[in-house]
Short mmCIF file of C-alpha atoms and ligand atoms in Angstrom, two decimals:
data_model
loop_
_atom_site.label_atom_id
_atom_site.label_comp_id
_atom_site.label_asym_id
_atom_site.label_seq_id
_atom_site.Cartn_x
_atom_site.Cartn_y
_atom_site.Cartn_z
CA UNK A 1 -13.24 -22.08 0.56
CA UNK A 2 -11.17 -24.78 -1.04
CA UNK A 3 -9.00 -22.24 -2.86
CA UNK A 4 -8.79 -19.12 -0.64
CA UNK A 5 -8.05 -15.68 -1.79
CA UNK A 6 -4.90 -15.31 0.33
CA UNK A 7 -2.75 -17.52 2.43
CA UNK A 8 0.05 -15.97 4.51
CA UNK A 9 3.35 -17.42 3.46
CA UNK A 10 5.99 -18.29 6.17
CA UNK A 11 9.61 -18.45 5.12
CA UNK A 12 10.59 -20.82 7.96
CA UNK A 13 12.73 -18.53 10.08
CA UNK A 14 9.95 -16.46 11.66
CA UNK A 15 9.49 -18.35 14.86
CA UNK A 16 13.26 -18.88 15.30
CA UNK A 17 13.81 -15.07 15.11
CA UNK A 18 10.94 -14.40 17.44
CA UNK A 19 12.52 -16.82 19.92
CA UNK A 20 15.78 -15.01 19.55
CA UNK A 21 14.06 -11.71 20.27
CA UNK A 22 12.36 -13.17 23.30
CA UNK A 23 15.48 -14.81 24.79
CA UNK A 24 17.49 -11.64 24.21
CA UNK A 25 15.45 -10.01 26.96
CA UNK A 26 14.36 -7.03 24.87
CA UNK A 27 10.93 -7.42 23.36
CA UNK A 28 9.68 -3.82 23.34
CA UNK A 29 10.34 -1.65 20.29
CA UNK A 30 13.41 -0.19 18.60
CA UNK A 31 15.76 -3.14 19.42
CA UNK A 32 18.11 -5.18 17.24
CA UNK A 33 15.48 -6.65 14.79
CA UNK A 34 13.86 -3.23 14.27
CA UNK A 35 17.24 -1.72 13.42
CA UNK A 36 18.00 -4.66 11.07
CA UNK A 37 14.73 -4.01 9.20
CA UNK A 38 15.41 -0.26 9.01
CA UNK A 39 18.97 -0.99 7.69
CA UNK A 40 17.56 -3.48 5.13
CA UNK A 41 15.23 -0.86 3.60
CA UNK A 42 17.76 2.01 3.88
CA UNK A 43 20.51 0.14 2.22
CA UNK A 44 18.50 -1.85 -0.45
CA UNK A 45 16.38 1.12 -1.65
CA UNK A 46 18.46 4.11 -0.43
CA UNK A 47 15.58 5.44 1.67
CA UNK A 48 16.83 8.22 3.90
CA UNK A 49 15.08 7.28 7.10
CA UNK A 50 12.78 4.30 7.84
CA UNK A 51 10.71 3.82 10.97
CA UNK A 52 8.68 0.63 11.47
CA UNK A 53 5.17 1.18 12.60
CA UNK A 54 2.35 -1.10 13.77
CA UNK A 55 0.54 -0.56 10.42
CA UNK A 56 0.52 1.46 7.20
CA UNK A 57 -2.44 3.20 8.85
CA UNK A 58 -0.12 4.36 11.65
CA UNK A 59 2.51 5.52 9.23
CA UNK A 60 -0.13 7.61 7.37
CA UNK A 61 -1.14 9.08 10.69
CA UNK A 62 2.42 9.99 11.46
CA UNK A 63 2.75 11.71 8.09
CA UNK A 64 -0.40 13.75 8.88
CA UNK A 65 1.02 14.92 12.19
CA UNK A 66 4.44 15.65 10.55
CA UNK A 67 3.00 18.02 7.99
CA UNK A 68 0.89 19.73 10.69
CA UNK A 69 -2.49 19.07 9.25
CA UNK A 70 -5.01 21.42 10.80
CA UNK A 71 -8.79 21.78 10.57
CA UNK A 72 -9.71 23.36 7.17
CA UNK A 73 -6.57 22.14 5.40
CA UNK A 74 -7.46 20.27 2.23
CA UNK A 75 -5.88 17.04 1.25
CA UNK A 76 -6.33 15.52 -2.23
CA UNK A 77 -6.77 11.75 -2.16
CA UNK A 78 -7.95 9.24 -4.69
CA UNK A 79 -11.43 7.96 -3.91
CA UNK A 80 -10.46 4.50 -5.05
CA UNK A 81 -8.27 3.42 -2.12
CA UNK A 82 -8.35 1.93 1.36
CA UNK A 83 -9.93 3.96 4.15
CA UNK A 84 -6.75 4.65 5.96
CA UNK A 85 -5.29 6.85 3.09
CA UNK A 86 -8.08 9.31 3.96
CA UNK A 87 -8.90 8.54 7.56
CA UNK A 88 -5.42 9.54 8.74
CA UNK A 89 -5.93 13.05 7.62
CA UNK A 90 -9.51 13.32 8.70
CA UNK A 91 -8.37 12.44 12.27
CA UNK A 92 -6.45 15.72 12.27
CA UNK A 93 -9.46 17.67 10.91
CA UNK A 94 -8.57 17.85 7.16
CA UNK A 95 -11.16 18.18 4.49
CA UNK A 96 -10.70 15.48 1.87
CA UNK A 97 -11.00 16.42 -1.78
CA UNK A 98 -11.43 13.18 -3.60
CA UNK A 99 -9.85 12.69 -6.97
CA UNK A 100 -10.77 10.30 -9.75
CA UNK A 101 -8.76 7.40 -11.11
CA UNK A 102 -7.49 7.39 -14.59
CA UNK A 103 -9.46 5.68 -17.43
CA UNK A 104 -7.06 2.70 -17.81
CA UNK A 105 -5.83 2.43 -14.25
CA UNK A 106 -7.12 2.77 -10.71
CA UNK A 107 -4.20 5.16 -9.98
CA UNK A 108 -5.00 8.91 -9.48
CA UNK A 109 -5.48 10.82 -12.72
CA UNK A 110 -2.79 13.55 -12.66
CA UNK A 111 -4.67 15.47 -15.41
CA UNK A 112 -7.25 16.58 -12.88
CA UNK A 113 -5.07 17.62 -10.05
CA UNK A 114 -4.58 21.28 -11.09
CA UNK A 115 -8.38 21.79 -10.93
CA UNK A 116 -8.62 20.36 -7.42
CA UNK A 117 -5.91 22.53 -5.92
CA UNK A 118 -7.09 25.54 -3.89
CA UNK A 119 -5.18 27.96 -1.55
CA UNK A 120 -6.12 25.64 1.25
CA UNK A 121 -4.64 22.56 -0.33
CA UNK A 122 -1.71 21.21 1.89
CA UNK A 123 -0.99 17.82 0.60
CA UNK A 124 -1.78 15.04 -1.89
CA UNK A 125 -1.74 11.36 -1.15
CA UNK A 126 -1.02 9.08 -4.13
CA UNK A 127 -1.65 5.44 -3.93
CA UNK A 128 0.36 3.08 -6.12
CA UNK A 129 -2.44 0.62 -6.74
CA UNK A 130 -1.44 -3.03 -7.18
CA UNK A 131 2.17 -1.85 -6.75
CA UNK A 132 2.09 -0.05 -10.13
CA UNK A 133 3.49 3.42 -9.98
CA UNK A 134 1.44 6.63 -10.35
CA UNK A 135 2.67 9.11 -12.97
CA UNK A 136 5.18 10.60 -10.45
CA UNK A 137 6.93 13.14 -12.79
CA UNK A 138 3.69 14.88 -13.56
CA UNK A 139 2.49 14.65 -9.95
CA UNK A 140 5.77 16.01 -8.52
CA UNK A 141 5.91 18.85 -11.10
CA UNK A 142 2.40 20.04 -10.18
CA UNK A 143 2.84 19.62 -6.45
CA UNK A 144 6.22 21.28 -6.37
CA UNK A 145 4.79 24.31 -8.33
CA UNK A 146 2.08 24.65 -5.61
CA UNK A 147 4.39 23.78 -2.71
CA UNK A 148 2.30 20.80 -1.58
CA UNK A 149 3.41 17.82 0.36
CA UNK A 150 3.28 14.43 -1.36
CA UNK A 151 2.67 11.27 0.66
CA UNK A 152 3.00 8.01 -1.31
CA UNK A 153 0.73 5.35 -0.02
CA UNK A 154 3.01 2.53 -0.98
CA UNK A 155 1.13 -0.07 1.09
CA UNK A 156 0.97 -2.41 -1.93
CA UNK A 157 4.22 -1.21 -3.58
CA UNK A 158 7.20 -2.88 -1.91
CA UNK A 159 10.07 -3.53 -4.31
CA UNK A 160 8.48 -1.65 -7.17
CA UNK A 161 9.84 1.19 -9.12
CA UNK A 162 9.08 4.32 -11.15
CA UNK A 163 11.74 5.02 -13.80
CA UNK A 164 14.23 3.14 -11.62
CA UNK A 165 13.31 4.98 -8.42
CA UNK A 166 11.83 2.90 -5.61
CA UNK A 167 8.20 3.67 -4.77
CA UNK A 168 7.85 5.25 -1.37
CA UNK A 169 11.09 7.10 -1.93
CA UNK A 170 9.84 9.84 -4.24
CA UNK A 171 7.39 12.09 -2.32
CA UNK A 172 8.12 13.70 1.04
CA UNK A 173 6.96 10.54 2.77
CA UNK A 174 6.23 6.90 1.80
CA UNK A 175 4.11 4.51 3.89
CA UNK A 176 4.24 0.71 3.63
CA UNK A 177 2.13 -2.16 4.87
CA UNK A 178 3.06 -5.62 6.09
CA UNK A 179 -0.44 -6.72 6.76
CA UNK A 180 -0.89 -10.46 5.97
CA UNK A 181 -2.46 -9.73 2.63
CA UNK A 182 0.64 -7.91 1.32
CA UNK A 183 3.74 -9.35 -0.38
CA UNK A 184 6.01 -9.19 2.77
CA UNK A 185 4.11 -9.60 6.01
CA UNK A 186 4.28 -9.43 9.79
CA UNK A 187 0.63 -10.06 10.61
CA UNK A 188 -0.06 -6.36 11.13
CA UNK A 189 2.76 -3.99 10.46
CA UNK A 190 3.96 -1.02 8.53
CA UNK A 191 6.72 1.51 7.93
CA UNK A 192 7.06 5.31 7.47
CA UNK A 193 9.76 6.37 5.06
CA UNK A 194 10.99 9.98 5.50
CA UNK A 195 12.58 11.26 2.29
CA UNK A 196 12.73 14.93 3.21
CA UNK A 197 15.48 15.08 5.85
CA UNK A 198 14.04 18.12 7.62
CA UNK A 199 11.39 15.85 9.06
CA UNK A 200 13.66 13.13 10.44
CA UNK A 201 14.18 14.49 14.04
CA UNK A 202 10.49 15.18 14.60
CA UNK A 203 9.49 11.85 13.01
CA UNK A 204 11.55 9.97 15.67
CA UNK A 205 9.83 11.97 18.46
CA UNK A 206 6.30 11.40 17.11
CA UNK A 207 7.18 7.66 16.85
CA UNK A 208 8.19 7.58 20.54
CA UNK A 209 5.06 8.98 22.02
CA UNK A 210 6.10 12.64 21.63
CA UNK A 211 9.40 12.05 23.68
CA UNK A 212 12.99 12.50 22.55
CA UNK A 213 13.76 8.90 23.75
CA UNK A 214 15.51 7.98 20.51
CA UNK A 215 18.13 10.76 21.02
CA UNK A 216 18.47 9.65 24.65
CA UNK A 217 19.24 6.05 23.69
CA UNK A 218 21.92 7.28 21.27
CA UNK A 219 23.47 9.23 24.14
CA UNK A 220 22.83 12.64 22.68
CA UNK A 221 20.86 13.93 25.67
CA UNK A 222 21.00 13.23 29.37
CA UNK A 223 17.29 12.58 30.02
CA UNK A 224 14.32 12.25 27.87
CA UNK A 225 11.23 14.47 27.98
CA UNK A 226 7.91 15.06 26.53
CA UNK A 227 8.63 17.47 23.75
CA UNK A 228 5.85 17.17 21.12
CA UNK A 229 2.68 15.28 20.35
CA UNK A 230 3.05 11.63 19.28
CA UNK A 231 1.71 8.16 19.97
CA UNK A 232 2.89 4.60 20.35
CA UNK A 233 3.65 4.00 16.71
CA UNK A 234 6.59 1.58 17.00
CA UNK A 235 6.00 -2.24 16.90
CA UNK A 236 7.49 -4.64 19.40
CA UNK A 237 10.59 -6.66 18.53
CA UNK A 238 8.43 -9.73 18.17
CA UNK A 239 6.89 -8.25 15.08
CA UNK A 240 10.15 -6.89 13.73
CA UNK A 241 11.73 -10.35 14.16
CA UNK A 242 8.96 -11.92 12.08
CA UNK A 243 9.33 -9.18 9.43
CA UNK A 244 13.12 -9.61 9.21
CA UNK A 245 12.62 -13.32 8.39
CA UNK A 246 10.40 -12.26 5.56
CA UNK A 247 12.78 -9.54 4.25
CA UNK A 248 15.64 -12.02 4.08
CA UNK A 249 13.47 -13.95 1.64
CA UNK A 250 12.15 -11.04 -0.41
CA UNK A 251 13.74 -12.03 -3.73
CA UNK A 252 12.46 -15.61 -3.49
CA UNK A 253 8.96 -14.41 -2.57
CA UNK A 254 8.91 -11.87 -5.40
CA UNK A 255 10.17 -14.48 -7.98
CA UNK A 256 7.38 -16.86 -7.17
CA UNK A 257 4.69 -14.09 -7.10
CA UNK A 258 5.83 -12.78 -10.48
CA UNK A 259 5.65 -16.23 -12.05
CA UNK A 260 2.07 -16.59 -10.75
CA UNK A 261 1.20 -13.16 -12.07
CA UNK A 262 2.73 -13.83 -15.49
CA UNK A 263 0.78 -17.08 -15.88
CA UNK A 264 -2.44 -15.16 -15.11
CA UNK A 265 -1.54 -12.55 -17.62
CA UNK A 266 -0.67 -14.90 -20.51
CA UNK A 267 -3.76 -16.99 -19.83
CA UNK A 268 -6.12 -14.07 -20.10
CA UNK A 269 -4.42 -12.14 -22.87
CA UNK A 270 -6.84 -13.70 -25.41
CA UNK A 271 -9.87 -12.50 -23.44
CA UNK A 272 -8.53 -9.00 -23.56
CA UNK A 273 -8.00 -9.12 -27.31
CA UNK A 274 -11.63 -10.13 -27.65
CA UNK A 275 -12.51 -7.14 -25.45
CA UNK A 276 -14.27 -9.37 -22.86
CA UNK A 277 -12.11 -7.92 -20.04
CA UNK A 278 -9.41 -5.50 -19.34
CA UNK A 279 -6.06 -6.61 -17.85
CA UNK A 280 -3.99 -4.49 -15.45
CA UNK A 281 -2.41 -1.42 -17.08
CA UNK A 282 1.50 -1.44 -16.89
CA UNK A 283 2.84 1.88 -18.15
CA UNK A 284 6.44 1.69 -19.53
CA UNK A 285 7.64 3.84 -16.52
CA UNK A 286 6.45 1.29 -13.92
CA UNK A 287 7.59 -2.09 -12.75
CA UNK A 288 5.20 -4.85 -11.64
CA UNK A 289 5.81 -6.13 -8.15
CA UNK A 290 3.06 -8.85 -8.46
CA UNK A 291 1.12 -7.54 -5.45
CA UNK A 292 -2.22 -8.71 -6.84
CA UNK A 293 -3.87 -9.99 -9.96
CA UNK A 294 -7.11 -8.21 -10.99
CA UNK A 295 -9.47 -8.16 -13.96
CA UNK A 296 -11.76 -5.39 -15.03
CA UNK A 297 -15.10 -6.77 -16.27
CA UNK A 298 -17.46 -4.97 -18.66
CA UNK A 299 -20.07 -4.24 -15.94
CA UNK A 300 -21.05 -5.01 -12.41
CA UNK A 301 -23.38 -7.88 -13.37
CA UNK A 302 -20.61 -9.59 -15.21
CA UNK A 303 -18.24 -9.11 -12.32
CA UNK A 304 -20.66 -10.32 -9.66
CA UNK A 305 -21.50 -13.31 -11.86
CA UNK A 306 -17.86 -14.27 -12.01
CA UNK A 307 -17.50 -14.05 -8.28
CA UNK A 308 -20.59 -16.27 -7.91
CA UNK A 309 -19.41 -18.79 -10.47
CA UNK A 310 -15.93 -19.08 -8.74
CA UNK A 311 -17.74 -19.39 -5.35
CA UNK A 312 -19.76 -22.40 -6.68
CA UNK A 313 -16.42 -24.11 -7.15
CA UNK A 314 -15.26 -22.99 -3.65
CA UNK A 315 -12.84 -20.43 -5.03
CA UNK A 316 -12.70 -17.10 -3.24
CA UNK A 317 -12.30 -14.03 -5.33
CA UNK A 318 -12.92 -10.53 -3.96
CA UNK A 319 -13.73 -7.04 -5.12
CA UNK A 320 -12.84 -3.70 -3.55
CA UNK A 321 -12.71 -0.63 -3.07
CA UNK A 322 -16.15 0.95 -2.55
CA UNK A 323 -15.71 4.57 -3.61
CA UNK A 324 -14.74 6.58 -0.50
CA UNK A 325 -16.63 9.62 -1.72
CA UNK A 326 -19.81 7.55 -1.58
CA UNK A 327 -19.07 5.95 1.80
CA UNK A 328 -21.61 6.35 4.72
CA UNK A 329 -19.05 8.36 6.53
CA UNK A 330 -18.07 10.78 3.82
CA UNK A 331 -20.85 10.98 1.20
CA UNK A 332 -22.51 14.01 2.90
CA UNK A 333 -19.13 15.82 3.20
CA UNK A 334 -18.19 15.21 -0.48
CA UNK A 335 -18.56 18.16 -2.81
CA UNK A 336 -20.85 16.25 -5.14
CA UNK A 337 -18.50 15.73 -8.14
CA UNK A 338 -19.07 12.57 -10.12
CA UNK A 339 -16.04 10.26 -10.09
CA UNK A 340 -16.86 7.93 -12.81
CA UNK A 341 -13.66 6.00 -13.26
CA UNK A 342 -13.45 5.32 -9.58
CA UNK A 343 -17.06 4.02 -9.64
CA UNK A 344 -16.25 1.82 -12.60
CA UNK A 345 -13.35 0.12 -10.86
CA UNK A 346 -15.50 -0.26 -7.69
CA UNK A 347 -18.14 -2.01 -9.79
CA UNK A 348 -16.17 -3.97 -12.32
CA UNK A 349 -12.79 -4.92 -10.71
CA UNK A 350 -12.22 -8.52 -9.37
CA UNK A 351 -9.14 -9.75 -7.57
CA UNK A 352 -8.32 -13.43 -8.10
CA UNK A 353 -6.62 -15.83 -5.58
CA UNK A 354 -3.01 -14.72 -5.36
CA UNK A 355 -0.56 -16.15 -2.83
CA UNK A 356 2.92 -17.73 -2.72
CA UNK A 357 1.69 -21.30 -2.18
CA UNK A 358 -0.92 -21.33 -4.92
CA UNK A 359 -0.37 -24.73 -6.62
CA UNK A 360 -0.31 -25.17 -10.36
CA UNK A 361 -3.47 -27.32 -10.15
CA UNK A 362 -5.31 -24.66 -8.20
CA UNK A 363 -4.04 -21.98 -10.54
CA UNK A 364 -5.19 -23.77 -13.64
CA UNK A 365 -8.54 -24.38 -12.05
CA UNK A 366 -9.07 -20.59 -11.32
CA UNK A 367 -7.92 -19.67 -14.82
CA UNK A 368 -10.10 -22.30 -16.56
CA UNK A 369 -13.24 -21.33 -14.46
CA UNK A 370 -12.83 -17.68 -15.47
CA UNK A 371 -12.23 -18.53 -19.13
CA UNK A 372 -15.20 -20.73 -19.56
CA UNK A 373 -17.28 -18.11 -17.80
CA UNK A 374 -16.32 -15.42 -20.30
CA UNK A 375 -16.51 -17.72 -23.28
CA UNK A 376 -19.98 -19.11 -22.50
C1 LIG B 401 -3.27 -2.41 2.98
C2 LIG B 401 -3.46 -0.94 2.68
C3 LIG B 401 -3.46 0.05 3.73
C4 LIG B 401 -3.50 -0.26 5.18
O1 LIG B 401 -2.43 -1.01 5.64
P1 LIG B 401 -2.45 -1.49 7.12
O2 LIG B 401 -1.00 -1.91 7.36
O3 LIG B 401 -3.43 -2.57 7.26
O4 LIG B 401 -2.79 -0.29 8.01
C5 LIG B 401 -3.48 1.36 3.32
N1 LIG B 401 -3.53 1.72 2.02
C6 LIG B 401 -3.50 0.80 1.06
C7 LIG B 401 -3.57 1.27 -0.41
C8 LIG B 401 -3.47 -0.59 1.32
O5 LIG B 401 -3.54 -1.43 0.35
#
């Protein structure tokens, strides 16, 4: 495609930092660059404990182990999300109770939560879709009352806030992604944020294959042993070095992305007024971190037609997510409830090309192609 959907952006220091990691002689995990990344997040956002992982998927799997998910536990998860939000809990035997999105936003509808909670419910995963915060006060009030764990899937939500609080820092755990399609990238990569201090010691053990190696390296114990279950969740220094180069440029990256986002928004405002499309919902409690730009069309035919029209001009736009409750893997395990908002977003939402190096010329072409499609 002439105008791709995504192009990974390199700040310029990635290869230099990787070389530094390589020549330092320590390229396995938890070295200097990993510590620099942890420190960056802990100091910038006030997160209590950060642990880099090889993906957001891995961070979610760590969270599932940390809250001791067992067969028959129920976990409430929006159906409109990436597979990993649910798969991490299914791996440990949980039953997933899928929740619908709200009417105006793909985010989970807090109004339904109370009805989905049973004595078996152990946790809820909220997904801050497009980096826009879920209604966290309502969600925390309900989950606290029922003593449930809250995991924020903040894969798309770096540097975004709810009433001034950084996303990923509100629930018991937050999980981030640095996959090449996200704002800040390391190819594949992720991070677990532990907000509830009780879980910090065990999180370090699970991170290091079930051993207490982290305490050993800090000189707290004389030898390290196998003390719990775990896996190889920590990334190598090569990945952390790449990530650190990105983090150092976070503000510049965010500024450019927000400018691109704002141009899309103002260009399409007229179409929304004419009720041809819906633009992303931005509640007053949420910030916009310009993770993606999406439109919601009136129906599937109109959405698919726009994708085809863009494709004719060699512009790649994409749709997602297919409702997880209807997926080949889960449909026969779902309890049969109709999740109509989720299905509407699955059928009508389109994501437009969005990346740092999108040129003005390309941007105008995407916008004009969309506008003439809706106005013809
Ligand atoms: C990208 C994404 C993930 C997966 O992230 P990986 O780092 O690729 O594992 C999970 N959840 C959501 C909402 C995502 O957007």
